[in-house]
Amino acid sequence: MPAARCWAVVAPALVAGDNRLVERRQSGQDPQSPMALLQNLPALVVLERFPVPVLAISEDGTILFANTAFGEMVGRDTEAVKSMQFAEVFHSLPADESAVSVMRAHAGLLVDLVHHDGSIVRARMSKSALLRGDDPVALATFQDLTERLWAEEL
């Protein structure tokens, strides 16, 4: 499945709030070729298993998806993150624009995230994987730079 088609399947599921991580493979099924296995792997399963923090957010600031790595970075479990709004996770980003626009405008930059203990997590946010300007969702990865930046200040 081409990447664009894959995101065309994932984005509506995220917007609809379908966060179930379901892997359709069952033991005992006929073995698939490696390419067929990759093509049939559900995108939400892949996103959850990424070892880097991943976050999907809608225009109104609803957090649609956060993987375990993102939750760990901000000191919360994924359900707690998904119950939050954009302004509760992102520290000092404009709240008067759509969350998707703000994420696009800050792609590739350092952002401040609020940790559960109240401290600030400094992370570089990637460009959204959803590239169309009219996509109602932004899906980004994060690189936690807090410790590195703190060490450089010393």
XYZ file of C-alpha atoms in Angstrom:
154
model
C 0.000 0.000 0.000
C 1.576 3.334 -0.980
C 2.258 5.737 1.899
C -0.354 8.236 0.696
C -2.995 5.523 0.629
C -1.914 4.325 4.066
C -2.367 7.829 5.534
C -5.693 8.112 3.725
C -6.791 5.129 5.810
C -5.170 6.252 9.078
C -6.272 9.901 9.102
C -10.034 9.166 9.067
C -9.553 6.598 11.841
C -7.671 9.159 13.921
C -10.258 11.862 13.271
C -13.051 9.453 14.178
C -11.272 8.663 17.424
C -10.677 5.027 16.518
C -7.545 4.450 18.581
C -7.841 0.698 18.828
C -4.555 -0.990 18.126
C -5.494 -4.134 16.301
C -3.088 -6.409 14.561
C -4.908 -8.682 12.203
C -2.189 -11.325 12.002
C -3.082 -14.515 13.783
C -0.720 -17.348 14.524
C -1.337 -20.220 12.196
C -2.140 -18.059 9.172
C -0.366 -18.774 5.931
C 3.002 -17.038 5.896
C 3.101 -13.838 3.862
C 5.922 -12.403 1.872
C 7.825 -9.696 3.760
C 6.352 -7.019 1.477
C 2.800 -8.315 1.949
C 3.341 -8.312 5.709
C 4.438 -4.656 5.628
C 1.588 -3.648 3.342
C -1.008 -5.219 5.635
C 0.343 -3.960 8.960
C -2.160 -1.544 10.554
C -0.720 1.973 10.756
C -1.783 2.555 14.377
C 0.064 -0.590 15.423
C 3.200 0.671 13.688
C 2.889 4.142 15.245
C 2.482 2.654 18.720
C 5.546 0.483 18.298
C 7.844 3.280 17.112
C 10.534 3.851 19.740
C 10.248 7.622 19.199
C 7.462 9.809 20.609
C 4.538 10.231 18.175
C 1.538 12.552 18.591
C -1.513 13.178 16.379
C -3.691 16.209 17.004
C -6.814 17.631 15.346
C -7.531 21.236 14.400
C -9.580 21.851 17.550
C -6.709 20.694 19.774
C -8.018 17.218 20.537
C -5.203 14.722 20.942
C -6.161 11.809 18.737
C -3.154 9.555 19.259
C -0.091 9.400 21.471
C 2.193 6.404 21.575
C 3.817 4.996 24.707
C 7.104 6.769 23.957
C 5.322 10.145 23.899
C 3.542 9.350 27.152
C 6.821 8.407 28.809
C 8.437 11.636 27.594
C 5.748 13.726 29.336
C 5.340 11.426 32.357
C 1.847 10.175 31.569
C 0.233 7.054 30.170
C -1.216 7.289 26.677
C -4.833 7.453 27.866
C -4.004 10.423 30.100
C -2.318 12.196 27.172
C -5.307 11.521 24.896
C -7.654 13.030 27.489
C -5.732 16.324 27.371
C -6.019 19.263 24.999
C -3.274 20.838 22.883
C -2.786 23.777 25.279
C -2.291 21.402 28.226
C 0.576 19.565 26.513
C 2.308 22.407 24.662
C 3.688 25.186 26.852
C 3.671 28.728 25.448
C 2.434 28.038 21.912
C -0.365 30.216 20.504
C -3.798 28.891 21.408
C -5.761 31.297 19.198
C -4.990 29.391 15.962
C -5.886 25.833 15.020
C -3.613 23.307 16.697
C -2.748 21.802 13.300
C -1.621 25.221 11.993
C 0.496 25.805 15.092
C 2.140 22.387 14.774
C 2.881 23.012 11.094
C 4.329 26.456 11.870
C 6.645 24.998 14.538
C 7.784 21.941 12.545
C 11.501 21.336 12.914
C 11.730 23.709 15.870
C 12.192 23.233 19.588
C 8.905 23.150 21.459
C 8.244 23.142 25.180
C 6.018 20.344 26.453
C 4.554 20.151 29.953
C 5.651 17.098 31.963
C 3.265 15.577 34.514
C 5.478 16.896 37.338
C 5.176 20.457 35.994
C 8.665 20.631 34.512
C 9.290 21.579 30.885
C 10.405 18.998 28.322
C 12.276 20.578 25.401
C 11.838 18.589 22.204
C 12.357 19.048 18.481
C 9.080 18.458 16.665
C 9.143 16.968 13.166
C 7.176 18.118 10.174
C 3.738 16.500 10.054
C 3.601 13.189 8.205
C 0.275 14.361 6.779
C 1.443 16.795 4.133
C -1.690 18.190 2.495
C -2.571 21.694 3.604
C -6.202 20.747 4.150
C -5.531 17.686 6.323
C -7.481 18.103 9.586
C -4.784 16.227 11.517
C -1.102 16.817 12.244
C 1.016 13.761 13.019
C 4.513 14.469 14.302
C 7.421 12.794 16.030
C 9.490 14.351 18.794
C 13.117 14.170 19.860
C 13.605 14.893 23.565
C 16.540 17.303 23.872
C 15.971 18.329 27.503
C 19.031 16.656 29.016
C 21.317 17.639 26.152
C 20.259 21.286 26.289
C 20.535 21.312 30.078
C 24.089 19.892 29.877
C 25.069 22.526 27.295
C 23.924 25.286 29.659
C 26.314 24.124 32.391
